[in-house]
PDB file of C-alpha atoms and ligand atoms in Angstrom:
ATOM      1  CA  MET A   1     -38.934   8.841   9.500  1.00 96.00           C
ATOM      2  CA  ARG A   2     -37.013   7.466   6.273  1.00 98.00           C
ATOM      3  CA  GLN A   3     -34.095   8.454   3.865  1.00 98.00           C
ATOM      4  CA  ALA A   4     -34.624  10.408   1.071  1.00 98.00           C
ATOM      5  CA  TYR A   5     -31.803  11.035  -1.456  1.00 98.00           C
ATOM      6  CA  LEU A   6     -31.826  14.028  -4.028  1.00 98.00           C
ATOM      7  CA  SER A   7     -28.981  14.814  -6.320  1.00 98.00           C
ATOM      8  CA  LEU A   8     -27.757  18.357  -6.568  1.00 98.00           C
ATOM      9  CA  GLY A   9     -25.316  19.987  -9.822  1.00 98.00           C
ATOM     10  CA  SER A  10     -24.026  23.350 -10.590  1.00 98.00           C
ATOM     11  CA  ASN A  11     -22.036  24.427 -13.739  1.00 98.00           C
ATOM     12  CA  VAL A  12     -22.338  28.233 -13.653  1.00 97.00           C
ATOM     13  CA  GLY A  13     -20.740  30.630 -11.078  1.00 97.00           C
ATOM     14  CA  ASP A  14     -19.765  29.835  -7.553  1.00 98.00           C
ATOM     15  CA  ARG A  15     -20.194  25.801  -8.072  1.00 98.00           C
ATOM     16  CA  ALA A  16     -19.460  25.283  -4.240  1.00 98.00           C
ATOM     17  CA  GLY A  17     -21.193  28.501  -2.823  1.00 98.00           C
ATOM     18  CA  HIS A  18     -24.889  27.557  -5.120  1.00 98.00           C
ATOM     19  CA  LEU A  19     -24.699  23.776  -3.806  1.00 98.00           C
ATOM     20  CA  SER A  20     -24.232  24.929   0.017  1.00 98.00           C
ATOM     21  CA  ALA A  21     -26.944  27.453  -0.244  1.00 98.00           C
ATOM     22  CA  GLY A  22     -29.012  24.818  -1.680  1.00 98.00           C
ATOM     23  CA  LEU A  23     -28.276  22.205   0.594  1.00 98.00           C
ATOM     24  CA  GLU A  24     -29.627  24.434   3.582  1.00 97.00           C
ATOM     25  CA  ILE A  25     -32.680  25.141   1.774  1.00 98.00           C
ATOM     26  CA  VAL A  26     -33.330  21.539   0.961  1.00 98.00           C
ATOM     27  CA  ALA A  27     -32.143  19.879   3.869  1.00 97.00           C
ATOM     28  CA  ALA A  28     -34.824  22.568   6.111  1.00 95.00           C
ATOM     29  CA  GLY A  29     -33.547  21.429   9.443  1.00 94.00           C
ATOM     30  CA  ASP A  30     -33.708  17.649   8.784  1.00 98.00           C
ATOM     31  CA  GLU A  31     -30.452  15.643   9.394  1.00 98.00           C
ATOM     32  CA  TYR A  32     -28.339  14.975   6.340  1.00 98.00           C
ATOM     33  CA  ARG A  33     -25.140  13.308   5.024  1.00 98.00           C
ATOM     34  CA  LEU A  34     -23.411  14.202   1.934  1.00 98.00           C
ATOM     35  CA  SER A  35     -21.241  12.604  -0.578  1.00 98.00           C
ATOM     36  CA  GLN A  36     -18.260  14.126  -1.898  1.00 98.00           C
ATOM     37  CA  VAL A  37     -18.338  16.175  -4.693  1.00 98.00           C
ATOM     38  CA  TYR A  38     -17.716  15.076  -7.915  1.00 98.00           C
ATOM     39  CA  GLU A  39     -16.436  17.219 -11.198  1.00 98.00           C
ATOM     40  CA  THR A  40     -18.432  15.485 -13.952  1.00 98.00           C
ATOM     41  CA  GLU A  41     -18.820  15.790 -17.913  1.00 97.00           C
ATOM     42  CA  PRO A  42     -22.164  17.454 -18.847  1.00 97.00           C
ATOM     43  CA  VAL A  43     -24.585  14.848 -20.443  1.00 95.00           C
ATOM     44  CA  GLY A  44     -27.448  15.303 -22.731  1.00 93.00           C
ATOM     45  CA  GLY A  45     -25.451  16.611 -25.890  1.00 89.00           C
ATOM     46  CA  VAL A  46     -25.348  20.633 -25.028  1.00 93.00           C
ATOM     47  CA  GLN A  47     -21.869  21.949 -25.089  1.00 96.00           C
ATOM     48  CA  GLN A  48     -21.237  23.393 -21.588  1.00 97.00           C
ATOM     49  CA  ASP A  49     -18.799  23.430 -18.569  1.00 98.00           C
ATOM     50  CA  ASP A  50     -18.299  20.661 -16.269  1.00 98.00           C
ATOM     51  CA  PHE A  51     -20.636  20.192 -13.447  1.00 98.00           C
ATOM     52  CA  TRP A  52     -20.036  19.557  -9.787  1.00 98.00           C
ATOM     53  CA  ASN A  53     -22.645  17.073  -8.453  1.00 98.00           C
ATOM     54  CA  LEU A  54     -23.201  15.568  -5.106  1.00 98.00           C
ATOM     55  CA  VAL A  55     -26.136  13.454  -3.618  1.00 98.00           C
ATOM     56  CA  VAL A  56     -27.800  14.175  -0.358  1.00 98.00           C
ATOM     57  CA  GLU A  57     -29.060  11.740   2.051  1.00 98.00           C
ATOM     58  CA  ILE A  58     -31.890  13.506   4.097  1.00 98.00           C
ATOM     59  CA  THR A  59     -33.728  11.949   7.024  1.00 98.00           C
ATOM     60  CA  THR A  60     -37.280  13.075   6.695  1.00 98.00           C
ATOM     61  CA  GLU A  61     -41.024  12.672   7.031  1.00 98.00           C
ATOM     62  CA  ALA A  62     -41.517  15.000   3.938  1.00 98.00           C
ATOM     63  CA  THR A  63     -43.200  13.786   0.876  1.00 98.00           C
ATOM     64  CA  PRO A  64     -41.935  13.674  -2.484  1.00 98.00           C
ATOM     65  CA  ARG A  65     -44.668  16.848  -3.152  1.00 98.00           C
ATOM     66  CA  GLU A  66     -42.507  18.566  -0.270  1.00 98.00           C
ATOM     67  CA  LEU A  67     -39.416  17.910  -1.324  1.00 98.00           C
ATOM     68  CA  LEU A  68     -40.308  19.082  -4.800  1.00 98.00           C
ATOM     69  CA  GLU A  69     -41.235  21.925  -3.212  1.00 98.00           C
ATOM     70  CA  ARG A  70     -38.035  22.436  -1.288  1.00 98.00           C
ATOM     71  CA  CYS A  71     -35.757  21.723  -4.919  1.00 98.00           C
ATOM     72  CA  ARG A  72     -37.811  24.546  -6.438  1.00 97.00           C
ATOM     73  CA  LEU A  73     -37.168  27.148  -3.380  1.00 98.00           C
ATOM     74  CA  ALA A  74     -33.265  26.239  -3.741  1.00 98.00           C
ATOM     75  CA  GLU A  75     -33.632  26.611  -7.596  1.00 97.00           C
ATOM     76  CA  ALA A  76     -35.070  29.890  -7.370  1.00 97.00           C
ATOM     77  CA  ALA A  77     -32.537  31.340  -4.561  1.00 97.00           C
ATOM     78  CA  ALA A  78     -29.947  30.334  -6.922  1.00 97.00           C
ATOM     79  CA  GLY A  79     -31.526  32.364  -9.518  1.00 96.00           C
ATOM     80  CA  ARG A  80     -31.892  29.402 -11.712  1.00 94.00           C
ATOM     81  CA  THR A  81     -33.129  30.446 -15.206  1.00 85.00           C
ATOM     82  CA  ARG A  82     -34.499  28.239 -17.961  1.00 74.00           C
ATOM     83  CA  GLU A  83     -32.927  29.125 -21.299  1.00 78.00           C
ATOM     84  CA  VAL A  84     -31.458  25.892 -22.889  1.00 88.00           C
ATOM     85  CA  ARG A  85     -32.864  22.496 -22.101  1.00 92.00           C
ATOM     86  CA  TRP A  86     -30.132  20.746 -20.792  1.00 94.00           C
ATOM     87  CA  GLY A  87     -28.149  23.726 -20.804  1.00 95.00           C
ATOM     88  CA  PRO A  88     -26.087  25.236 -18.010  1.00 96.00           C
ATOM     89  CA  ARG A  89     -27.565  26.264 -14.582  1.00 97.00           C
ATOM     90  CA  THR A  90     -26.551  27.844 -11.318  1.00 97.00           C
ATOM     91  CA  LEU A  91     -28.375  24.754  -9.440  1.00 98.00           C
ATOM     92  CA  ASP A  92     -30.213  21.506 -10.225  1.00 97.00           C
ATOM     93  CA  VAL A  93     -31.934  19.611  -7.380  1.00 98.00           C
ATOM     94  CA  ASP A  94     -33.554  16.420  -8.361  1.00 98.00           C
ATOM     95  CA  VAL A  95     -35.517  14.233  -6.010  1.00 98.00           C
ATOM     96  CA  LEU A  96     -34.143  10.394  -6.555  1.00 98.00           C
ATOM     97  CA  LEU A  97     -35.679   8.453  -3.884  1.00 98.00           C
ATOM     98  CA  VAL A  98     -37.913   8.704  -0.627  1.00 98.00           C
ATOM     99  CA  GLY A  99     -37.576   5.719   1.349  1.00 98.00           C
ATOM    100  CA  ASP A 100     -38.791   2.924  -0.776  1.00 97.00           C
ATOM    101  CA  GLU A 101     -41.897   4.892  -1.766  1.00 98.00           C
ATOM    102  CA  THR A 102     -43.091   5.622  -5.046  1.00 98.00           C
ATOM    103  CA  SER A 103     -44.579   8.852  -6.536  1.00 98.00           C
ATOM    104  CA  ASN A 104     -46.586   8.423 -10.088  1.00 97.00           C
ATOM    105  CA  ASP A 105     -47.441  12.399  -9.782  1.00 97.00           C
ATOM    106  CA  PRO A 106     -45.987  13.473 -13.475  1.00 96.00           C
ATOM    107  CA  GLU A 107     -44.276  16.367 -11.606  1.00 96.00           C
ATOM    108  CA  ILE A 108     -42.249  14.333  -9.354  1.00 97.00           C
ATOM    109  CA  LEU A 109     -41.645  10.651 -10.488  1.00 98.00           C
ATOM    110  CA  VAL A 110     -40.097   8.870  -7.797  1.00 98.00           C
ATOM    111  CA  PRO A 111     -37.634   6.577  -8.128  1.00 97.00           C
ATOM    112  CA  HIS A 112     -36.065   9.244 -10.527  1.00 96.00           C
ATOM    113  CA  PRO A 113     -37.159   7.430 -13.949  1.00 93.00           C
ATOM    114  CA  ARG A 114     -33.617   8.337 -15.400  1.00 91.00           C
ATOM    115  CA  MET A 115     -31.501   8.173 -12.191  1.00 91.00           C
ATOM    116  CA  TYR A 116     -29.938   4.827 -13.190  1.00 89.00           C
ATOM    117  CA  GLU A 117     -28.497   5.701 -16.561  1.00 90.00           C
ATOM    118  CA  ARG A 118     -26.408   8.632 -14.959  1.00 94.00           C
ATOM    119  CA  LEU A 119     -23.271   8.092 -13.388  1.00 96.00           C
ATOM    120  CA  PHE A 120     -23.026  11.653 -11.924  1.00 97.00           C
ATOM    121  CA  VAL A 121     -25.854  10.225  -9.694  1.00 97.00           C
ATOM    122  CA  LEU A 122     -25.005   6.641  -9.354  1.00 96.00           C
ATOM    123  CA  ILE A 123     -21.444   7.222  -8.116  1.00 97.00           C
ATOM    124  CA  PRO A 124     -22.190   9.955  -5.330  1.00 98.00           C
ATOM    125  CA  LEU A 125     -25.343   7.500  -4.549  1.00 98.00           C
ATOM    126  CA  ALA A 126     -23.092   4.468  -3.972  1.00 97.00           C
ATOM    127  CA  GLU A 127     -20.805   6.216  -1.911  1.00 97.00           C
ATOM    128  CA  LEU A 128     -23.654   7.583   0.596  1.00 98.00           C
ATOM    129  CA  ALA A 129     -25.751   4.088   0.138  1.00 98.00           C
ATOM    130  CA  PRO A 130     -23.765   1.298  -1.468  1.00 97.00           C
ATOM    131  CA  ALA A 131     -26.422  -0.978  -1.529  1.00 97.00           C
ATOM    132  CA  LEU A 132     -28.863   1.331  -3.357  1.00 97.00           C
ATOM    133  CA  VAL A 133     -26.067   0.789  -6.516  1.00 96.00           C
ATOM    134  CA  SER A 134     -25.132  -2.543  -7.956  1.00 94.00           C
ATOM    135  CA  ALA A 135     -21.890  -3.193  -9.684  1.00 91.00           C
ATOM    136  CA  ASP A 136     -23.405  -3.826 -12.881  1.00 91.00           C
ATOM    137  CA  GLN A 137     -25.226  -0.456 -13.119  1.00 90.00           C
ATOM    138  CA  LEU A 138     -22.150   1.495 -12.225  1.00 90.00           C
ATOM    139  CA  MET A 139     -20.097  -0.562 -14.936  1.00 88.00           C
ATOM    140  CA  ALA A 140     -22.730  -0.060 -17.850  1.00 80.00           C
ATOM    141  CA  ARG A 141     -22.212   3.826 -17.672  1.00 81.00           C
ATOM    142  CA  ALA A 142     -19.810   6.143 -19.562  1.00 83.00           C
ATOM    143  CA  GLY A 143     -18.801   9.438 -18.956  1.00 89.00           C
ATOM    144  CA  ARG A 144     -16.207  11.067 -16.405  1.00 95.00           C
ATOM    145  CA  VAL A 145     -16.842  11.317 -13.160  1.00 96.00           C
ATOM    146  CA  ALA A 146     -13.872  12.157 -10.659  1.00 97.00           C
ATOM    147  CA  ALA A 147     -13.981  12.876  -6.880  1.00 97.00           C
ATOM    148  CA  VAL A 148     -12.750  16.699  -6.157  1.00 98.00           C
ATOM    149  CA  GLY A 149     -13.072  16.680  -2.415  1.00 98.00           C
ATOM    150  CA  THR A 150     -15.660  17.428   0.448  1.00 98.00           C
ATOM    151  CA  LEU A 151     -18.169  20.222   0.131  1.00 97.00           C
ATOM    152  CA  ASP A 152     -16.418  21.605   3.061  1.00 96.00           C
ATOM    153  CA  MET A 153     -12.918  21.756   1.397  1.00 96.00           C
ATOM    154  CA  LEU A 154     -14.423  23.474  -1.274  1.00 94.00           C
ATOM    155  CA  ARG A 155     -16.235  26.444  -0.365  1.00 90.00           C
TER     156      ARG A 155
HETATM  157  C1  LIG B 201     -29.252  10.539 -24.927  1.00 62.68           C
HETATM  158  C2  LIG B 201     -30.100  12.105 -24.779  1.00 62.68           C
HETATM  159  C3  LIG B 201     -28.755  10.414 -23.515  1.00 62.68           C
HETATM  160  C4  LIG B 201     -30.180  12.833 -23.680  1.00 62.68           C
HETATM  161  C5  LIG B 201     -28.800  11.172 -22.518  1.00 62.68           C
HETATM  162  C6  LIG B 201     -29.088  12.455 -19.964  1.00 62.68           C
HETATM  163  C7  LIG B 201     -30.390  14.141 -21.208  1.00 62.68           C
HETATM  164  C8  LIG B 201     -28.961  13.583 -18.930  1.00 62.68           C
HETATM  165  C9  LIG B 201     -30.348  15.255 -19.949  1.00 62.68           C
HETATM  166  C10 LIG B 201     -29.477  12.228 -22.798  1.00 62.68           C
HETATM  167  C11 LIG B 201     -29.727  12.843 -20.776  1.00 62.68           C
HETATM  168  C12 LIG B 201     -29.869  14.482 -18.797  1.00 62.68           C
HETATM  169  C13 LIG B 201     -26.217  17.544 -15.372  1.00 62.68           C
HETATM  170  C14 LIG B 201     -25.724  17.045 -16.564  1.00 62.68           C
HETATM  171  C15 LIG B 201     -27.754  17.812 -17.072  1.00 62.68           C
HETATM  172  C16 LIG B 201     -26.055  16.925 -14.389  1.00 62.68           C
HETATM  173  C17 LIG B 201     -23.865  16.510 -15.345  1.00 62.68           C
HETATM  174  C18 LIG B 201     -29.857  15.360 -17.744  1.00 62.68           C
HETATM  175  C19 LIG B 201     -30.218  16.842 -17.765  1.00 62.68           C
HETATM  176  N1  LIG B 201     -27.902  17.749 -15.959  1.00 62.68           N
HETATM  177  N2  LIG B 201     -24.549  16.590 -16.840  1.00 62.68           N
HETATM  178  N3  LIG B 201     -26.956  17.373 -17.867  1.00 62.68           N
HETATM  179  N4  LIG B 201     -24.318  17.207 -14.572  1.00 62.68           N
HETATM  180  N5  LIG B 201     -22.744  15.930 -15.785  1.00 62.68           N
HETATM  181  O1  LIG B 201     -25.962  17.284 -13.288  1.00 62.68           O
HETATM  182  O2  LIG B 201     -29.733  14.859 -17.029  1.00 62.68           O
HETATM  183  S1  LIG B 201     -29.031  18.283 -18.304  1.00 62.68           S
HETATM  184 MG1  LIG B 202     -31.125  16.871 -13.223  1.00 62.68          MG
HETATM  185 MG1  LIG B 203     -33.852  19.093 -12.155  1.00 62.68          MG
END
């Protein structure tokens, strides 16, 4: 068993509902811990509503590919459609880290190659696993990220 970290985000419809339903699917019976929910400014250039983002730590034997399959199932269950690249979505789930493994599979790169550029990932990850994020990494990034409470409070 080792700890895997996944990032979840939603900015369409019932954001807390999509995050909760998605969590049940990606955790799939494994033990997990959640960061708070953060309201975050959209990144990537598309004008859209603010996201709610969180990070989940899952204690699991699942491989990166198995975790990717869970992400896809969770996104499909939320009715995710792919219209605008980097645009609004009911639910996005990305695999960040899987223990200290690397995956060079082009469909599922681990560690996530862009995770250290995204404050909406780094802040909730640092809350759950402070040793995985340095102060320099946090300070070098811009973008509004504000804690809004636990998912239990918001759903
Ligand atoms: C230059 C060009 C700099 C592109 C950054 C960054 C593109 C992040 C896409 C980028 C660039 C992304 C979320 C989001 C997206 C989310 C918030 C992405 C993919 N997903 N913004 N933007 N939360 N706050 O979950 O992450 S689209
Ligand atoms: Mg993403
Ligand atoms: Mg994604």
